Short mmCIF file of C-alpha atoms in Angstrom, two decimals:
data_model
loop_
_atom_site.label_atom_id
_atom_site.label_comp_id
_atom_site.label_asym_id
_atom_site.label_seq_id
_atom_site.Cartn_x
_atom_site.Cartn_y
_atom_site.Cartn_z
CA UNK R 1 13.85 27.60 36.78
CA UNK R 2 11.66 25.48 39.39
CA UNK R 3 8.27 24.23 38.37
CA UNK R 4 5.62 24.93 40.49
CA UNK R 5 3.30 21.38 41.71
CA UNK R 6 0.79 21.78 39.00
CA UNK R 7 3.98 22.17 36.24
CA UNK R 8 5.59 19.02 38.46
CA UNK R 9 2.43 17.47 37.34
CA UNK R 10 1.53 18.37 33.56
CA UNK R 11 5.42 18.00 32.68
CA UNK R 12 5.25 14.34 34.11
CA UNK R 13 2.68 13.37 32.64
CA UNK R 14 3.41 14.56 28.96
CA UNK R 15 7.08 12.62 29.65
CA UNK R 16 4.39 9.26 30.96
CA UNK R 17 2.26 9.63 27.63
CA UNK R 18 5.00 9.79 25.49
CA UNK R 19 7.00 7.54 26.51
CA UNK R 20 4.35 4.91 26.67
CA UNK R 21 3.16 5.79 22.90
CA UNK R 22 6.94 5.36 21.85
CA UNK R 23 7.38 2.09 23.95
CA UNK R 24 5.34 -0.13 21.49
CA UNK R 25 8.55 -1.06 19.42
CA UNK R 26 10.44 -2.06 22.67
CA UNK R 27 7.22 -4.19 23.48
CA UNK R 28 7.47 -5.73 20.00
CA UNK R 29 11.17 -6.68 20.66
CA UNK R 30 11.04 -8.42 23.64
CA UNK R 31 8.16 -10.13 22.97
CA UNK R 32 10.16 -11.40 19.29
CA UNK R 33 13.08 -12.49 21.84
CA UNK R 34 11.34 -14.01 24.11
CA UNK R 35 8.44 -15.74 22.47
CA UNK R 36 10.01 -19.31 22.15
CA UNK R 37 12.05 -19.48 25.45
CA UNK R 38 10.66 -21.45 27.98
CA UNK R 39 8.30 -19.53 30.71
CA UNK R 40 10.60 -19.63 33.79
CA UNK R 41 13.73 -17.81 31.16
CA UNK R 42 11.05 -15.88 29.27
CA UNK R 43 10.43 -13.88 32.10
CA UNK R 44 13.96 -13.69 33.18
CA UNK R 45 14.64 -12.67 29.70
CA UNK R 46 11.50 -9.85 29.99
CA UNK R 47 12.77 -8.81 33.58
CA UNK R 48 16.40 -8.00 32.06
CA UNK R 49 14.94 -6.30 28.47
CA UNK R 50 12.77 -3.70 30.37
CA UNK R 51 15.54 -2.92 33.06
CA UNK R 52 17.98 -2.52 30.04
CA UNK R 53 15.90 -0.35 28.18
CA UNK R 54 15.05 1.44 31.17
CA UNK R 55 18.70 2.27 31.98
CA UNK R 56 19.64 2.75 28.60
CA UNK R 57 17.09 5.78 28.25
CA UNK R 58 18.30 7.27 31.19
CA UNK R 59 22.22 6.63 30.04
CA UNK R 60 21.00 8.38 26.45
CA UNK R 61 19.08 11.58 28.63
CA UNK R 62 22.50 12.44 29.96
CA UNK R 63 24.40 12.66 27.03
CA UNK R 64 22.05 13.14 24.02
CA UNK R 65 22.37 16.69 23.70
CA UNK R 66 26.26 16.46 23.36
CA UNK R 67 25.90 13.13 20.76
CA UNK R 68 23.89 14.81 18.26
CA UNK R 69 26.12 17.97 17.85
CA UNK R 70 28.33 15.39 16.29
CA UNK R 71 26.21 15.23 12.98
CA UNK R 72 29.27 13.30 11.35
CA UNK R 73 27.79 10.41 13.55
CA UNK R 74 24.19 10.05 12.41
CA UNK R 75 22.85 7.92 14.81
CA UNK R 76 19.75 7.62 13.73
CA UNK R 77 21.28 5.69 10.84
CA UNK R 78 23.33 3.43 13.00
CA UNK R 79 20.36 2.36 15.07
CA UNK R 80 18.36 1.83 12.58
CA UNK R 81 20.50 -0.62 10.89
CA UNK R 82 20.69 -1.97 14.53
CA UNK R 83 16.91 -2.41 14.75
CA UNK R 84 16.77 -3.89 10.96
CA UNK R 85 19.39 -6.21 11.35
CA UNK R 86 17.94 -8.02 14.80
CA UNK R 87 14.27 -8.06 12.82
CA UNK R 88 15.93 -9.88 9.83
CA UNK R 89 17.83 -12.44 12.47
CA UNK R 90 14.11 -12.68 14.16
CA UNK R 91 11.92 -13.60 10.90
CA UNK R 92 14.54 -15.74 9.73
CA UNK R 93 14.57 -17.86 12.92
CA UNK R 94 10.71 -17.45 12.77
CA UNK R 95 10.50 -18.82 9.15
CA UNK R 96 12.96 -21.85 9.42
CA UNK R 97 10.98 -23.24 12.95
CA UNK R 98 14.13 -23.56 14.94
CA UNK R 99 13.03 -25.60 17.60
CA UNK R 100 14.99 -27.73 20.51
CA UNK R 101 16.22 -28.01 24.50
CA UNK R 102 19.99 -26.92 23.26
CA UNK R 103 18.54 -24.64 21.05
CA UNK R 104 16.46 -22.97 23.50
CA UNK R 105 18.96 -22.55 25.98
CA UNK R 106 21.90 -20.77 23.56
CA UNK R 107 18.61 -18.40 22.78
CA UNK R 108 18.27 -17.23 26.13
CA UNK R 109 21.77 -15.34 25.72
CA UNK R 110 21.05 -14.49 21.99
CA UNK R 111 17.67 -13.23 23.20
CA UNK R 112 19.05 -10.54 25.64
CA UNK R 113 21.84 -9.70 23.14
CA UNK R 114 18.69 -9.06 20.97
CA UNK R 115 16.85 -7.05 23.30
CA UNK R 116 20.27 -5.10 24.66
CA UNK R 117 21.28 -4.02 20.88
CA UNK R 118 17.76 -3.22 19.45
CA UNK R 119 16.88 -1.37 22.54
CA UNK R 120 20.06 0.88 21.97
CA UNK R 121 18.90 1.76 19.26
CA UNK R 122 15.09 2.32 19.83
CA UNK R 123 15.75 4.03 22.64
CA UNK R 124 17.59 6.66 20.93
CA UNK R 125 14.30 7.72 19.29
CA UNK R 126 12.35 7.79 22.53
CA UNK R 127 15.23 9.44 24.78
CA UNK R 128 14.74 12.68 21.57
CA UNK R 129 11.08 13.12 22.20
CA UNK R 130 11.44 12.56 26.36
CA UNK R 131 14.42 15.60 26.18
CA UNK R 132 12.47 17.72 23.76
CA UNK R 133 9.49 18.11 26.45
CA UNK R 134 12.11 17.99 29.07
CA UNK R 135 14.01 20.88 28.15
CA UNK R 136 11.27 23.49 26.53
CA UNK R 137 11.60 25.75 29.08
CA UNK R 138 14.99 25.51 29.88
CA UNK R 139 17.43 24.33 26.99
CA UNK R 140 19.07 21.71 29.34
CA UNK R 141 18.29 19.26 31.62
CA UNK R 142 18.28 20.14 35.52
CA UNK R 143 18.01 18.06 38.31
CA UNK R 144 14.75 18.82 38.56
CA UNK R 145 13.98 18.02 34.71
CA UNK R 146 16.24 14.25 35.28
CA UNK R 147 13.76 13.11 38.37
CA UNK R 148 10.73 13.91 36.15
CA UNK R 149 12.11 11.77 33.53
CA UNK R 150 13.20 9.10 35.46
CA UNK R 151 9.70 9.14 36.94
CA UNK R 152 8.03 9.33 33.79
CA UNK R 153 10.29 5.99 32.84
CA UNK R 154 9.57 4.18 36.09
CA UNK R 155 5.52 4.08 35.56
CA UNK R 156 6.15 2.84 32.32
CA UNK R 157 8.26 -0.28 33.03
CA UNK R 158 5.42 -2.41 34.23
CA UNK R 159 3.53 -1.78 31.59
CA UNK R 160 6.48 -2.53 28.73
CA UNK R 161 6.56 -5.76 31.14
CA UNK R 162 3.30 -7.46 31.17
CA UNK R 163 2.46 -5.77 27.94
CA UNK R 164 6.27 -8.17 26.45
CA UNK R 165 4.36 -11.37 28.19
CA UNK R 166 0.87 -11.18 26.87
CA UNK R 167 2.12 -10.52 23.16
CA UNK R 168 4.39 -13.13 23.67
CA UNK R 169 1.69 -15.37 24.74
CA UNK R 170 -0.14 -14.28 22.06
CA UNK R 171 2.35 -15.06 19.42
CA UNK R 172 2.09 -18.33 20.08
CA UNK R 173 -1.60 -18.64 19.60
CA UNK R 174 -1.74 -16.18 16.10
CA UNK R 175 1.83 -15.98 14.18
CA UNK R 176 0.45 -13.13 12.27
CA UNK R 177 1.11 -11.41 15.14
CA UNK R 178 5.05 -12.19 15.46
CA UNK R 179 4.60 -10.20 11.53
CA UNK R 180 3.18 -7.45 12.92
CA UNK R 181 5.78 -6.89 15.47
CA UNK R 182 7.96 -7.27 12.48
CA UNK R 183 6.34 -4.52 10.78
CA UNK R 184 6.38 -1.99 13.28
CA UNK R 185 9.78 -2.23 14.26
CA UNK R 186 11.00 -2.08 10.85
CA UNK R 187 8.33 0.90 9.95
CA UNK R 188 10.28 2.41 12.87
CA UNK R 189 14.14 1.85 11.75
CA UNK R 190 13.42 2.99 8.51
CA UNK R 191 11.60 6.30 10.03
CA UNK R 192 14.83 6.67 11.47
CA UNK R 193 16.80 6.49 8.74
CA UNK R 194 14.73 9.18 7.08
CA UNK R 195 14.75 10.91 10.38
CA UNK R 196 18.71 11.96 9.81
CA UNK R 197 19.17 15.60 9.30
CA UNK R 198 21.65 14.67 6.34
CA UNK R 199 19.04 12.53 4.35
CA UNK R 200 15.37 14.26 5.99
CA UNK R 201 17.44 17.44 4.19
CA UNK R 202 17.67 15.57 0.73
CA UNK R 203 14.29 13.92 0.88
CA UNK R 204 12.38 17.35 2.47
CA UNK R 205 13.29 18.47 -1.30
CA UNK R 206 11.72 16.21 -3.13
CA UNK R 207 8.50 15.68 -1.37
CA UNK R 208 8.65 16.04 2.76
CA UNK R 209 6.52 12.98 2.81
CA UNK R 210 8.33 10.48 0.89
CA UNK R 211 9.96 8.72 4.25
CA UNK R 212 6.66 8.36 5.82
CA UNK R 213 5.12 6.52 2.57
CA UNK R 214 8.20 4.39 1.96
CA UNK R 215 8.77 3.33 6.03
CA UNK R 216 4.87 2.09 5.88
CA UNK R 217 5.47 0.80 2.46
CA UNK R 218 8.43 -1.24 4.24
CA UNK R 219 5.94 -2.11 7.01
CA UNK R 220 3.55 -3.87 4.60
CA UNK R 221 5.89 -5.68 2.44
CA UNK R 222 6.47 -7.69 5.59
CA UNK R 223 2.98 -8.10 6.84
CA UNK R 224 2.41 -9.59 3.57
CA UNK R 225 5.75 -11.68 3.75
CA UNK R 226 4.19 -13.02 6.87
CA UNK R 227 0.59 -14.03 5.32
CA UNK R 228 2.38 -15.55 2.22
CA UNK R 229 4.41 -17.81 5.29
CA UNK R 230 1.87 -18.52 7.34
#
C-alpha cells in the first residue's frame, strides 16, 4: 500500500507527536547523567545519549514485531528493571554529593553507560507506540512506513538535545528538579512492568487501574524522598 502526500503527511506527523510526548523520560536521563560533568563532556555526553537513543529506536523498529512474539521474554519487565536500577545508582550519587576532577572524569564513561542502558530500555516503550501508528494500515513495516519513522525520529533529536542541556542547567540551580526526573522515569519503569501481558492479565482482574495508581504512587514516594533531602 503507498500513501498518498497528504497520508505522507498526517502519518508523519502522528509518528513526530508521539514520539516527542514519549521522549520526556529520555530527556530526564540524560539530563541525570550529565548534570555534574563538566560543560565541554556534558555536551559530548548529550551528543552521544540522543544519537544512541536515536539508533536504538530505529534498531528496536526492525525487530520489535518478531521480539514480542516471544512472550517468555517479557521485556517490558527487563527494561524496566533497567530503567529502575540506573535511577537508584542516580539518587544515590545525588544524595551522597560525590564531587571531584577524578571523579568527574570516571563519570563521563559511567554517564554514557547510563544513558546507553536506560535508553534500551525506554526506548522499547516508545519504538511500541511509533510501530503501532506505523503499521495500522498495513500489519508490517514497509519501506515506505521505515523512512516515515526515521523522519519522525530525526525532528525530534534536537529537541531531546537542547531540551537534556537546559534541564541539566536547571538542575543545578533547583535540585527538586533532579527528583522530578527521578519520578518520572521511575513512574515510567514501573508502567512497564504493569504493562506485561503476563502481569496487565493478573492485575486487569482485580481492578484495570491498579498499575496506573501504584506507578504514580511510586512517582511520589520519590518526589517526597527528594523534599525530605533537600
Amino acid at each position: 500500500m503507498m500513501y498518498t502526500f497528504s497520508e505522507l503527511i498526517s502519518k508523519g506527523i502522528q509518528i513526530f507527536i508521539i514520539n516527542l510526548v514519549l521522549s520526556g523520560d529520555n530527556v530526564g536521563v540524560i539530563a541525570l547523567a550529565i548534570k555534574d560533568l563538566p560543560q565541554k563532556k556534558a555536551k559530548l555526553a548529550n551528543i552521544v545519549g540522543v544519537c544512541v537513543a536515536f539508533f536504538l529506536r530505529i534498531f528496536f523498529v526492525g525487530i520489535i514485531g518478531y521480539l514480542y512474539t516471544l512472550e517468555w521474554l517479557h521485556i517490558n519487565i527487563i527494561g524496566a528493571i533497567l530503567l529502575l536500577y540506573i535511577t537508584f545508582n542516580m539518587l544515590q550519587e545525588q544524595h551522597e554529593g560525590l564531587k571531584g576532577k577524578s571523579r568527574q572524569t570516571g563519570g563521563f564513561f559511567k554517564a554514557i553507560v547510563s544513558i546507553t542502558v536506560a535508553d534500551i530500555s525506554m526506548s522499547l516503550d516508545n519504538v511500541l507506540a511509533i510501530v503501532a501508528i506505523a503499521m495500522t494500515d498495513t500489519g508490517q513495516i514497509t519501506g515506505q512506513q521505515m523512512g516515515l519513522v526515521v523522519f519522525g525520529l530525526m525532528v525530534c533529536m534536537p529537541i531531546i538535545f537542547w531540551g537534556s542541556e537546559f534541564i541539566a542547567d536547571m538542575m543545578g540551580r533547583f535540585p527538586i528538579i533532579i527528583y522530578l526526573c527521578a519520578a518520572l522515569l521511575v513512574y515510567t519503569a514501573v508502567k512497564m512492568i504493569f504493562d506485561d501481558k503476563l502481569i496487565s492479565a493478573v492485575i486487569s482482574s482485580i481492578n484495570p487501574a491498579l498499575g496506573l495508581i501504584f506507578s504514580i504512587l511510586c512517582a511520589l514516594a520519590v518526589l517526597v524522598y527528594g523534599l525530605e533531602n533537600i
